[in-house]
mmCIF file of C-alpha atoms in Angstrom:
data_model
loop_
_atom_site.group_PDB
_atom_site.id
_atom_site.type_symbol
_atom_site.label_atom_id
_atom_site.label_comp_id
_atom_site.label_asym_id
_atom_site.label_seq_id
_atom_site.Cartn_x
_atom_site.Cartn_y
_atom_site.Cartn_z
ATOM 1 C CA UNK A 1486 0.000 0.000 0.000
ATOM 2 C CA UNK A 1487 1.917 3.016 -1.298
ATOM 3 C CA UNK A 1488 -1.066 5.365 -1.418
ATOM 4 C CA UNK A 1489 -0.808 8.888 -0.091
ATOM 5 C CA UNK A 1490 -2.375 7.761 3.171
ATOM 6 C CA UNK A 1491 0.153 4.952 3.478
ATOM 7 C CA UNK A 1492 3.098 7.268 2.799
ATOM 8 C CA UNK A 1493 1.707 9.737 5.329
ATOM 9 C CA UNK A 1494 1.635 6.985 7.940
ATOM 10 C CA UNK A 1495 5.237 6.135 7.110
ATOM 11 C CA UNK A 1496 6.186 9.798 7.292
ATOM 12 C CA UNK A 1497 5.122 9.857 10.939
ATOM 13 C CA UNK A 1498 7.761 7.264 11.795
ATOM 14 C CA UNK A 1499 10.681 9.586 10.980
ATOM 15 C CA UNK A 1500 10.029 12.224 13.685
ATOM 16 C CA UNK A 1501 9.427 9.439 16.187
ATOM 17 C CA UNK A 1502 12.809 7.920 15.302
ATOM 18 C CA UNK A 1503 14.466 11.334 15.573
ATOM 19 C CA UNK A 1504 12.966 12.003 18.997
ATOM 20 C CA UNK A 1505 13.665 8.528 20.391
ATOM 21 C CA UNK A 1506 17.250 8.453 19.084
ATOM 22 C CA UNK A 1507 17.935 11.770 20.834
ATOM 23 C CA UNK A 1508 15.992 11.299 24.072
ATOM 24 C CA UNK A 1509 17.475 7.902 24.967
ATOM 25 C CA UNK A 1510 21.149 9.017 24.743
ATOM 26 C CA UNK A 1511 20.265 12.321 26.406
ATOM 27 C CA UNK A 1512 18.748 10.429 29.312
ATOM 28 C CA UNK A 1513 21.772 8.117 29.482
ATOM 29 C CA UNK A 1514 24.214 11.018 29.786
ATOM 30 C CA UNK A 1515 21.978 12.784 32.288
ATOM 31 C CA UNK A 1516 22.161 9.622 34.390
ATOM 32 C CA UNK A 1517 25.973 9.611 34.200
ATOM 33 C CA UNK A 1518 26.132 13.295 35.126
ATOM 34 C CA UNK A 1519 23.767 12.865 38.069
ATOM 35 C CA UNK A 1520 25.797 9.962 39.489
ATOM 36 C CA UNK A 1521 29.097 11.828 39.106
ATOM 37 C CA UNK A 1522 27.493 15.011 40.398
ATOM 38 C CA UNK A 1523 28.906 17.114 37.577
ATOM 39 C CA UNK A 1524 29.197 17.524 33.831
ATOM 40 C CA UNK A 1525 32.563 17.496 32.108
ATOM 41 C CA UNK A 1526 34.056 17.886 28.664
ATOM 42 C CA UNK A 1527 36.522 15.040 28.276
ATOM 43 C CA UNK A 1528 36.578 12.047 30.647
ATOM 44 C CA UNK A 1529 39.718 10.080 31.413
ATOM 45 C CA UNK A 1530 38.576 7.115 29.304
ATOM 46 C CA UNK A 1531 36.195 7.947 26.488
ATOM 47 C CA UNK A 1532 35.549 4.451 25.060
ATOM 48 C CA UNK A 1533 32.658 3.563 27.424
ATOM 49 C CA UNK A 1534 31.131 6.996 26.800
ATOM 50 C CA UNK A 1535 31.287 6.476 23.045
ATOM 51 C CA UNK A 1536 29.644 3.079 23.410
ATOM 52 C CA UNK A 1537 26.902 4.698 25.513
ATOM 53 C CA UNK A 1538 26.420 7.374 22.857
ATOM 54 C CA UNK A 1539 26.030 4.997 19.907
ATOM 55 C CA UNK A 1540 24.212 2.138 21.655
ATOM 56 C CA UNK A 1541 21.646 4.455 23.262
ATOM 57 C CA UNK A 1542 20.988 6.208 19.949
ATOM 58 C CA UNK A 1543 20.567 2.864 18.200
ATOM 59 C CA UNK A 1544 18.316 1.610 20.991
ATOM 60 C CA UNK A 1545 15.934 4.540 20.547
ATOM 61 C CA UNK A 1546 15.642 3.879 16.814
ATOM 62 C CA UNK A 1547 15.224 0.117 17.260
ATOM 63 C CA UNK A 1548 12.350 0.634 19.690
ATOM 64 C CA UNK A 1549 10.451 2.661 17.076
ATOM 65 C CA UNK A 1550 11.351 0.097 14.388
ATOM 66 C CA UNK A 1551 9.865 -2.664 16.539
ATOM 67 C CA UNK A 1552 6.544 -0.804 16.647
ATOM 68 C CA UNK A 1553 6.517 0.227 12.979
ATOM 69 C CA UNK A 1554 7.123 -3.383 11.903
ATOM 70 C CA UNK A 1555 3.729 -4.320 13.303
ATOM 71 C CA UNK A 1556 1.632 -1.639 11.633
ATOM 72 C CA UNK A 1557 3.391 -0.444 8.477
ATOM 73 C CA UNK A 1558 4.862 -1.848 5.294
ATOM 74 C CA UNK A 1559 8.392 -1.417 3.975
ATOM 75 C CA UNK A 1560 7.528 0.996 1.164
ATOM 76 C CA UNK A 1561 5.458 3.188 3.476
ATOM 77 C CA UNK A 1562 8.319 3.605 5.934
ATOM 78 C CA UNK A 1563 10.956 4.041 3.219
ATOM 79 C CA UNK A 1564 9.020 6.641 1.249
ATOM 80 C CA UNK A 1565 8.134 8.421 4.479
ATOM 81 C CA UNK A 1566 11.844 8.673 5.344
ATOM 82 C CA UNK A 1567 12.654 9.995 1.849
ATOM 83 C CA UNK A 1568 10.010 12.721 2.086
ATOM 84 C CA UNK A 1569 11.232 13.622 5.577
ATOM 85 C CA UNK A 1570 14.798 14.003 4.254
ATOM 86 C CA UNK A 1571 13.424 16.092 1.366
ATOM 87 C CA UNK A 1572 11.655 18.411 3.817
ATOM 88 C CA UNK A 1573 14.857 18.690 5.858
ATOM 89 C CA UNK A 1574 16.902 19.454 2.732
ATOM 90 C CA UNK A 1575 14.492 22.240 1.748
ATOM 91 C CA UNK A 1576 14.601 23.729 5.258
ATOM 92 C CA UNK A 1577 18.399 23.635 5.333
ATOM 93 C CA UNK A 1578 18.604 25.160 1.862
ATOM 94 C CA UNK A 1579 16.423 28.074 2.943
ATOM 95 C CA UNK A 1580 18.245 28.821 6.191
ATOM 96 C CA UNK A 1581 21.749 27.295 5.884
ATOM 97 C CA UNK A 1582 22.375 26.523 2.197
ATOM 98 C CA UNK A 1583 25.851 25.072 2.724
ATOM 99 C CA UNK A 1584 24.576 22.497 5.229
ATOM 100 C CA UNK A 1585 21.926 21.371 2.740
ATOM 101 C CA UNK A 1586 24.656 19.711 0.665
ATOM 102 C CA UNK A 1587 25.048 17.097 3.394
ATOM 103 C CA UNK A 1588 21.454 15.985 2.875
ATOM 104 C CA UNK A 1589 20.926 16.504 -0.855
ATOM 105 C CA UNK A 1590 23.571 14.084 -2.186
ATOM 106 C CA UNK A 1591 22.477 11.058 -0.112
ATOM 107 C CA UNK A 1592 18.845 11.905 -0.907
ATOM 108 C CA UNK A 1593 19.537 11.910 -4.656
ATOM 109 C CA UNK A 1594 21.368 8.576 -4.401
ATOM 110 C CA UNK A 1595 18.565 7.002 -2.365
ATOM 111 C CA UNK A 1596 15.938 8.286 -4.806
ATOM 112 C CA UNK A 1597 17.801 6.941 -7.856
ATOM 113 C CA UNK A 1598 18.413 3.538 -6.298
ATOM 114 C CA UNK A 1599 14.819 3.359 -5.116
ATOM 115 C CA UNK A 1600 13.429 4.361 -8.509
ATOM 116 C CA UNK A 1601 15.552 1.850 -10.455
ATOM 117 C CA UNK A 1602 15.134 -1.058 -8.037
ATOM 118 C CA UNK A 1603 11.367 -0.559 -7.817
ATOM 119 C CA UNK A 1604 11.053 -2.441 -11.128
ATOM 120 C CA UNK A 1605 12.301 -5.534 -9.325
ATOM 121 C CA UNK A 1606 11.125 -7.465 -6.298
ATOM 122 C CA UNK A 1607 10.941 -5.913 -2.832
ATOM 123 C CA UNK A 1608 13.835 -8.079 -1.647
ATOM 124 C CA UNK A 1609 16.103 -6.755 -4.408
ATOM 125 C CA UNK A 1610 14.991 -3.203 -3.567
ATOM 126 C CA UNK A 1611 15.975 -3.727 0.069
ATOM 127 C CA UNK A 1612 19.440 -5.032 -0.851
ATOM 128 C CA UNK A 1613 19.969 -2.259 -3.404
ATOM 129 C CA UNK A 1614 19.063 0.440 -0.894
ATOM 130 C CA UNK A 1615 21.783 -0.843 1.428
ATOM 131 C CA UNK A 1616 24.223 0.731 -1.050
ATOM 132 C CA UNK A 1617 22.864 4.138 -0.063
ATOM 133 C CA UNK A 1618 24.533 3.744 3.340
ATOM 134 C CA UNK A 1619 27.839 4.449 1.604
ATOM 135 C CA UNK A 1620 26.598 8.032 1.180
ATOM 136 C CA UNK A 1621 24.476 8.268 4.335
ATOM 137 C CA UNK A 1622 27.071 7.155 6.898
ATOM 138 C CA UNK A 1623 29.721 9.847 6.128
ATOM 139 C CA UNK A 1624 27.229 12.728 6.570
ATOM 140 C CA UNK A 1625 25.629 11.292 9.718
ATOM 141 C CA UNK A 1626 27.682 8.862 11.811
ATOM 142 C CA UNK A 1627 30.871 10.141 10.202
ATOM 143 C CA UNK A 1628 30.408 13.516 11.915
ATOM 144 C CA UNK A 1629 29.754 12.166 15.411
ATOM 145 C CA UNK A 1630 33.327 11.463 16.544
ATOM 146 C CA UNK A 1631 34.795 14.729 15.159
ATOM 147 C CA UNK A 1632 32.072 16.660 17.002
ATOM 148 C CA UNK A 1633 32.629 14.626 20.155
ATOM 149 C CA UNK A 1634 36.368 15.315 20.023
ATOM 150 C CA UNK A 1635 35.932 19.050 19.417
ATOM 151 C CA UNK A 1636 32.921 19.854 21.631
ATOM 152 C CA UNK A 1637 33.446 17.383 24.454
ATOM 153 C CA UNK A 1638 30.793 15.668 26.543
ATOM 154 C CA UNK A 1639 29.580 18.906 28.079
ATOM 155 C CA UNK A 1640 28.044 19.580 24.629
ATOM 156 C CA UNK A 1641 27.556 15.959 23.609
ATOM 157 C CA UNK A 1642 23.941 16.709 22.695
ATOM 158 C CA UNK A 1643 25.147 18.278 19.417
ATOM 159 C CA UNK A 1644 26.201 14.806 18.193
ATOM 160 C CA UNK A 1645 22.866 13.120 18.892
ATOM 161 C CA UNK A 1646 20.896 14.564 15.930
ATOM 162 C CA UNK A 1647 23.407 13.000 13.521
ATOM 163 C CA UNK A 1648 22.922 9.548 15.039
ATOM 164 C CA UNK A 1649 19.173 10.132 14.917
ATOM 165 C CA UNK A 1650 19.392 11.218 11.276
ATOM 166 C CA UNK A 1651 21.206 7.997 10.409
ATOM 167 C CA UNK A 1652 18.538 5.966 12.191
ATOM 168 C CA UNK A 1653 15.782 7.575 10.082
ATOM 169 C CA UNK A 1654 17.257 5.779 7.041
ATOM 170 C CA UNK A 1655 18.467 2.686 8.876
ATOM 171 C CA UNK A 1656 15.059 1.913 10.429
ATOM 172 C CA UNK A 1657 13.313 1.502 7.020
ATOM 173 C CA UNK A 1658 16.178 -0.699 5.791
ATOM 174 C CA UNK A 1659 15.687 -3.159 8.660
ATOM 175 C CA UNK A 1660 11.896 -3.090 8.362
ATOM 176 C CA UNK A 1661 10.440 -6.562 8.756
ATOM 177 C CA UNK A 1662 13.602 -8.032 10.286
ATOM 178 C CA UNK A 1663 13.540 -9.880 13.600
ATOM 179 C CA UNK A 1664 14.592 -7.224 16.116
ATOM 180 C CA UNK A 1665 14.265 -8.918 19.497
ATOM 181 C CA UNK A 1666 17.849 -10.207 19.579
ATOM 182 C CA UNK A 1667 19.394 -6.896 18.390
ATOM 183 C CA UNK A 1668 17.289 -5.052 20.976
ATOM 184 C CA UNK A 1669 18.464 -7.331 23.770
ATOM 185 C CA UNK A 1670 22.102 -7.096 22.645
ATOM 186 C CA UNK A 1671 21.941 -3.300 22.350
ATOM 187 C CA UNK A 1672 20.298 -2.961 25.765
ATOM 188 C CA UNK A 1673 22.909 -5.181 27.430
ATOM 189 C CA UNK A 1674 25.727 -3.293 25.697
ATOM 190 C CA UNK A 1675 24.279 0.020 26.852
ATOM 191 C CA UNK A 1676 23.858 -1.213 30.434
ATOM 192 C CA UNK A 1677 27.451 -2.487 30.630
ATOM 193 C CA UNK A 1678 28.825 0.714 29.091
ATOM 194 C CA UNK A 1679 26.821 2.801 31.571
ATOM 195 C CA UNK A 1680 28.195 0.854 34.526
ATOM 196 C CA UNK A 1681 31.770 1.195 33.241
ATOM 197 C CA UNK A 1682 31.344 4.914 32.498
ATOM 198 C CA UNK A 1683 29.859 5.601 35.930
ATOM 199 C CA UNK A 1684 32.524 3.613 37.790
ATOM 200 C CA UNK A 1685 35.497 4.932 35.785
ATOM 201 C CA UNK A 1686 37.533 7.875 37.135
ATOM 202 C CA UNK A 1687 36.790 11.221 35.542
ATOM 203 C CA UNK A 1688 40.441 12.225 35.200
ATOM 204 C CA UNK A 1689 43.809 10.665 34.417
ATOM 205 C CA UNK A 1690 47.337 11.791 33.593
ATOM 206 C CA UNK A 1691 46.313 11.742 29.943
ATOM 207 C CA UNK A 1692 43.229 13.909 30.596
ATOM 208 C CA UNK A 1693 43.713 15.786 33.875
ATOM 209 C CA UNK A 1694 41.247 18.035 35.643
ATOM 210 C CA UNK A 1695 41.892 21.699 34.918
ATOM 211 C CA UNK A 1696 42.573 23.738 38.045
ATOM 212 C CA UNK A 1697 44.269 27.144 38.042
ATOM 213 C CA UNK A 1698 45.737 28.562 41.244
ATOM 214 C CA UNK A 1699 44.975 32.294 41.443
ATOM 215 C CA UNK A 1700 46.608 34.588 44.010
ATOM 216 C CA UNK A 1701 45.209 38.066 44.727
ATOM 217 C CA UNK A 1702 47.019 40.722 46.731
ATOM 218 C CA UNK A 1703 46.097 44.337 47.269
ATOM 219 C CA UNK A 1704 49.475 45.973 47.763
ATOM 220 C CA UNK A 1705 49.841 47.965 50.939
ATOM 221 C CA UNK A 1706 48.109 45.317 53.040
ATOM 222 C CA UNK A 1707 49.667 42.387 54.879
ATOM 223 C CA UNK A 1708 47.461 39.727 53.355
ATOM 224 C CA UNK A 1709 46.728 37.891 50.155
ATOM 225 C CA UNK A 1710 44.103 35.420 49.002
ATOM 226 C CA UNK A 1711 44.211 32.138 47.107
ATOM 227 C CA UNK A 1712 41.336 31.032 44.928
ATOM 228 C CA UNK A 1713 41.098 27.923 42.756
ATOM 229 C CA UNK A 1714 39.647 28.401 39.283
ATOM 230 C CA UNK A 1715 37.887 25.187 38.279
ATOM 231 C CA UNK A 1716 34.622 23.845 36.906
ATOM 232 C CA UNK A 1717 34.102 20.430 38.430
ATOM 233 C CA UNK A 1718 34.242 19.503 42.141
ATOM 234 C CA UNK A 1719 37.728 19.665 43.629
ATOM 235 C CA UNK A 1720 39.475 16.423 44.590
ATOM 236 C CA UNK A 1721 39.900 15.708 48.284
ATOM 237 C CA UNK A 1722 43.636 16.417 48.381
ATOM 238 C CA UNK A 1723 43.036 20.048 47.410
ATOM 239 C CA UNK A 1724 39.962 20.468 49.591
ATOM 240 C CA UNK A 1725 41.943 19.400 52.661
ATOM 241 C CA UNK A 1726 45.145 21.264 51.784
ATOM 242 C CA UNK A 1727 43.770 24.441 53.402
ATOM 243 C CA UNK A 1728 40.685 25.657 55.227
ATOM 244 C CA UNK A 1729 38.730 27.070 52.313
ATOM 245 C CA UNK A 1730 36.063 29.615 53.185
ATOM 246 C CA UNK A 1731 32.632 29.214 51.597
ATOM 247 C CA UNK A 1732 31.767 32.818 52.486
ATOM 248 C CA UNK A 1733 31.441 35.013 49.416
ATOM 249 C CA UNK A 1734 33.989 37.807 49.337
ATOM 250 C CA UNK A 1735 35.081 40.462 46.847
ATOM 251 C CA UNK A 1736 38.833 39.950 46.394
ATOM 252 C CA UNK A 1737 39.353 42.755 43.879
ATOM 253 C CA UNK A 1738 38.781 46.356 45.083
ATOM 254 C CA UNK A 1739 37.164 47.650 41.886
ATOM 255 C CA UNK A 1740 34.909 44.635 41.264
ATOM 256 C CA UNK A 1741 31.638 43.594 42.874
ATOM 257 C CA UNK A 1742 32.206 39.957 41.900
ATOM 258 C CA UNK A 1743 32.276 37.757 45.001
ATOM 259 C CA UNK A 1744 34.475 34.679 45.182
ATOM 260 C CA UNK A 1745 33.797 31.595 47.268
ATOM 261 C CA UNK A 1746 36.185 28.799 48.301
ATOM 262 C CA UNK A 1747 39.108 31.103 49.072
ATOM 263 C CA UNK A 1748 41.579 31.258 51.897
ATOM 264 C CA UNK A 1749 43.652 34.054 53.348
ATOM 265 C CA UNK A 1750 47.445 33.981 53.544
ATOM 266 C CA UNK A 1751 50.315 36.343 54.232
ATOM 267 C CA UNK A 1752 51.517 38.917 51.719
ATOM 268 C CA UNK A 1753 53.741 37.595 48.955
ATOM 269 C CA UNK A 1754 56.701 39.907 49.409
ATOM 270 C CA UNK A 1755 56.828 40.530 45.650
ATOM 271 C CA UNK A 1756 58.111 43.907 44.492
ATOM 272 C CA UNK A 1757 55.368 46.368 43.660
ATOM 273 C CA UNK A 1758 54.479 47.312 40.114
ATOM 274 C CA UNK A 1759 55.977 50.744 39.412
ATOM 275 C CA UNK A 1760 54.917 53.853 37.517
ATOM 276 C CA UNK A 1761 56.552 57.188 36.736
ATOM 277 C CA UNK A 1762 54.840 60.406 35.646
ATOM 278 C CA UNK A 1763 56.971 61.749 32.800
ATOM 279 C CA UNK A 1764 54.693 64.623 31.837
ATOM 280 C CA UNK A 1765 51.475 66.126 33.191
ATOM 281 C CA UNK A 1766 50.023 68.944 31.107
ATOM 282 C CA UNK A 1767 46.678 70.597 31.842
ATOM 283 C CA UNK A 1768 44.631 72.277 29.099
ATOM 284 C CA UNK A 1769 41.130 73.566 28.468
ATOM 285 C CA UNK A 1770 39.630 70.133 27.808
ATOM 286 C CA UNK A 1771 41.451 68.201 30.549
ATOM 287 C CA UNK A 1772 44.931 66.717 30.938
ATOM 288 C CA UNK A 1773 47.573 64.936 28.891
ATOM 289 C CA UNK A 1774 49.414 62.482 31.102
ATOM 290 C CA UNK A 1775 52.548 60.581 30.038
ATOM 291 C CA UNK A 1776 53.386 57.529 32.140
ATOM 292 C CA UNK A 1777 55.987 54.796 32.256
ATOM 293 C CA UNK A 1778 54.754 51.461 33.671
ATOM 294 C CA UNK A 1779 57.157 48.696 34.753
ATOM 295 C CA UNK A 1780 57.001 45.409 36.628
ATOM 296 C CA UNK A 1781 60.082 44.666 38.775
ATOM 297 C CA UNK A 1782 59.120 40.987 38.821
ATOM 298 C CA UNK A 1783 58.931 40.911 35.008
ATOM 299 C CA UNK A 1784 55.236 40.113 34.902
ATOM 300 C CA UNK A 1785 53.722 39.191 31.567
ATOM 301 C CA UNK A 1786 50.789 41.607 31.838
ATOM 302 C CA UNK A 1787 50.275 45.104 33.236
ATOM 303 C CA UNK A 1788 46.809 46.640 33.570
ATOM 304 C CA UNK A 1789 45.700 50.165 34.363
ATOM 305 C CA UNK A 1790 42.125 50.554 35.616
ATOM 306 C CA UNK A 1791 40.723 54.089 35.426
ATOM 307 C CA UNK A 1792 37.307 55.227 36.707
ATOM 308 C CA UNK A 1793 34.856 56.591 34.152
ATOM 309 C CA UNK A 1794 35.005 59.998 35.845
ATOM 310 C CA UNK A 1795 38.407 60.541 34.195
ATOM 311 C CA UNK A 1796 36.576 60.829 30.843
ATOM 312 C CA UNK A 1797 39.415 59.083 29.049
ATOM 313 C CA UNK A 1798 39.145 60.193 25.414
ATOM 314 C CA UNK A 1799 42.033 58.130 24.011
ATOM 315 C CA UNK A 1800 45.417 56.680 24.866
ATOM 316 C CA UNK A 1801 48.644 56.312 22.918
ATOM 317 C CA UNK A 1802 51.099 53.457 23.024
ATOM 318 C CA UNK A 1803 54.329 53.597 21.004
ATOM 319 C CA UNK A 1804 52.826 56.330 18.810
ATOM 320 C CA UNK A 1805 49.610 54.401 18.098
ATOM 321 C CA UNK A 1806 46.353 55.947 19.281
ATOM 322 C CA UNK A 1807 43.467 53.853 20.619
ATOM 323 C CA UNK A 1808 39.913 54.569 21.729
ATOM 324 C CA UNK A 1809 39.021 53.091 25.137
ATOM 325 C CA UNK A 1810 35.840 51.244 26.033
ATOM 326 C CA UNK A 1811 34.122 51.278 29.399
ATOM 327 C CA UNK A 1812 33.482 47.954 31.130
ATOM 328 C CA UNK A 1813 30.656 47.488 33.623
ATOM 329 C CA UNK A 1814 30.364 43.709 34.141
ATOM 330 C CA UNK A 1815 30.455 42.774 37.863
ATOM 331 C CA UNK A 1816 31.808 46.236 38.705
ATOM 332 C CA UNK A 1817 30.694 48.747 41.328
ATOM 333 C CA UNK A 1818 30.935 51.526 38.739
ATOM 334 C CA UNK A 1819 32.157 52.109 35.198
ATOM 335 C CA UNK A 1820 35.864 51.703 34.506
ATOM 336 C CA UNK A 1821 38.309 51.859 31.631
ATOM 337 C CA UNK A 1822 40.560 48.800 31.448
ATOM 338 C CA UNK A 1823 43.885 49.216 29.661
ATOM 339 C CA UNK A 1824 45.716 45.912 29.342
ATOM 340 C CA UNK A 1825 49.251 45.416 28.029
ATOM 341 C CA UNK A 1826 50.521 41.876 27.403
ATOM 342 C CA UNK A 1827 54.042 40.654 26.757
ATOM 343 C CA UNK A 1828 55.614 43.287 29.008
ATOM 344 C CA UNK A 1829 58.162 41.346 31.114
ATOM 345 C CA UNK A 1830 61.243 43.545 31.692
ATOM 346 C CA UNK A 1831 60.181 46.338 29.328
ATOM 347 C CA UNK A 1832 58.640 49.684 30.203
ATOM 348 C CA UNK A 1833 55.176 50.528 28.884
ATOM 349 C CA UNK A 1834 55.227 54.108 27.501
ATOM 350 C CA UNK A 1835 51.639 55.294 27.871
ATOM 351 C CA UNK A 1836 49.999 58.646 27.103
ATOM 352 C CA UNK A 1837 46.498 59.350 28.426
ATOM 353 C CA UNK A 1838 44.178 62.020 27.030
ATOM 354 C CA UNK A 1839 41.861 62.788 29.944
ATOM 355 C CA UNK A 1840 38.722 64.899 29.844
ATOM 356 C CA UNK A 1841 39.061 65.859 33.500
ATOM 357 C CA UNK A 1842 41.794 67.770 35.318
ATOM 358 C CA UNK A 1843 40.867 66.351 38.728
ATOM 359 C CA UNK A 1844 43.268 63.959 40.539
ATOM 360 C CA UNK A 1845 42.638 60.311 39.694
ATOM 361 C CA UNK A 1846 42.499 57.294 41.988
ATOM 362 C CA UNK A 1847 43.325 54.352 39.735
ATOM 363 C CA UNK A 1848 44.464 50.748 40.044
ATOM 364 C CA UNK A 1849 47.762 49.501 38.622
ATOM 365 C CA UNK A 1850 47.965 45.736 38.274
ATOM 366 C CA UNK A 1851 50.555 43.242 37.156
ATOM 367 C CA UNK A 1852 49.844 39.587 36.412
ATOM 368 C CA UNK A 1853 52.461 36.862 36.421
ATOM 369 C CA UNK A 1854 52.472 33.067 36.365
ATOM 370 C CA UNK A 1855 55.008 33.107 39.221
ATOM 371 C CA UNK A 1856 53.204 32.258 42.459
ATOM 372 C CA UNK A 1857 54.365 33.210 45.976
ATOM 373 C CA UNK A 1858 56.323 30.753 48.110
ATOM 374 C CA UNK A 1859 53.179 30.198 50.181
ATOM 375 C CA UNK A 1860 51.677 28.334 47.207
ATOM 376 C CA UNK A 1861 54.168 25.465 47.534
ATOM 377 C CA UNK A 1862 51.727 23.249 49.448
ATOM 378 C CA UNK A 1863 48.985 23.821 46.888
ATOM 379 C CA UNK A 1864 51.357 23.038 44.030
ATOM 380 C CA UNK A 1865 52.445 19.876 45.808
ATOM 381 C CA UNK A 1866 48.864 18.774 46.403
ATOM 382 C CA UNK A 1867 47.948 19.354 42.770
ATOM 383 C CA UNK A 1868 48.654 15.808 41.637
ATOM 384 C CA UNK A 1869 49.326 14.391 38.195
ATOM 385 C CA UNK A 1870 45.619 14.263 37.385
ATOM 386 C CA UNK A 1871 45.332 18.035 37.891
ATOM 387 C CA UNK A 1872 46.871 20.688 35.684
ATOM 388 C CA UNK A 1873 46.497 24.393 34.846
ATOM 389 C CA UNK A 1874 44.898 25.442 31.566
ATOM 390 C CA UNK A 1875 44.607 28.450 29.239
ATOM 391 C CA UNK A 1876 46.093 31.416 31.146
ATOM 392 C CA UNK A 1877 47.320 29.050 33.878
ATOM 393 C CA UNK A 1878 48.288 29.926 37.441
ATOM 394 C CA UNK A 1879 48.432 33.652 38.147
ATOM 395 C CA UNK A 1880 49.595 35.987 40.872
ATOM 396 C CA UNK A 1881 47.681 39.275 40.579
ATOM 397 C CA UNK A 1882 49.100 42.260 42.463
ATOM 398 C CA UNK A 1883 46.825 45.323 42.697
ATOM 399 C CA UNK A 1884 48.180 48.739 43.638
ATOM 400 C CA UNK A 1885 46.045 51.808 44.306
ATOM 401 C CA UNK A 1886 47.669 54.914 42.824
ATOM 402 C CA UNK A 1887 46.864 58.618 42.541
ATOM 403 C CA UNK A 1888 47.587 60.432 39.284
#
């Protein structure tokens, strides 16, 4: 029965396959995350997670196939899948034309094979359509592992539609086959993979947990603060290394952002970031201020934070003029942030064009990856399955200055 009504019935199978092949793996990974108590990008051992991803997606599609076998015929399901792919190709062409190429080529191949083989028996048509998988697999399953490797398991949901898209073609191809044994095998495989994934450690030397040690010190005081920058729960050896305070506290004088899990320590003893006023000229519209900024500890980065009341019009660095932008995120008031990277032992020659002639209270900051000696215990406790990432460990010294 390949009437319009029959094809319409078959067309309803495709969205059911899509939904089931996404919901089952989504539920599986939600279960893993709930047991571990966190979500993460790349686990220590990804094989069980990959098995969970594929087996759960296949299980969702097989469950729908088991139902469709009872009520629909092969041609109804196959034509329904073809029309569903056609609708998807049209939608992609209208909104993302480049992505439509992934769907159009396999659809053309399937249509040609289906049209030619329809002159023969249904069994020959089934076998002939298996050839279409050569074109379907690369644009569906072939994209899963690259996406998994690039996006990680925190965004693993982006891979699930491609498994589901494959199942929309695979389900019609296995229509009428005995599915009880494959269902049992897939379910057992999924259950074993879930147990292994849940019981496996999240981190290893090959894929360590990312933890940056951040030290804040407001120069002129006798204290500093350590804070650990991390996403997932800290391992016990770091939690017990010091008495971390859960009280929220602003550790930066110009920011309203409050940190938790910090602890107080003595001042670092590092030399203060230095500045010299080389020229200070007042005029009708404000002041022109020439500064020299240096870091005695050869820090990589120097920052100058100016309040918005200075009405900074522009600043010059090595003869190049720049327009500043005000930043307000997590701040008590508006500030200009001037950041200079790659400083080390060099002096930063800076000229400020200010729209106000009033004295300025600003913040001069240097950032270095060199931590104080008081961080030795933390560094020791950070085992082989923990490592810094991106900007790494940082010691941030903040000096209040008047210009």
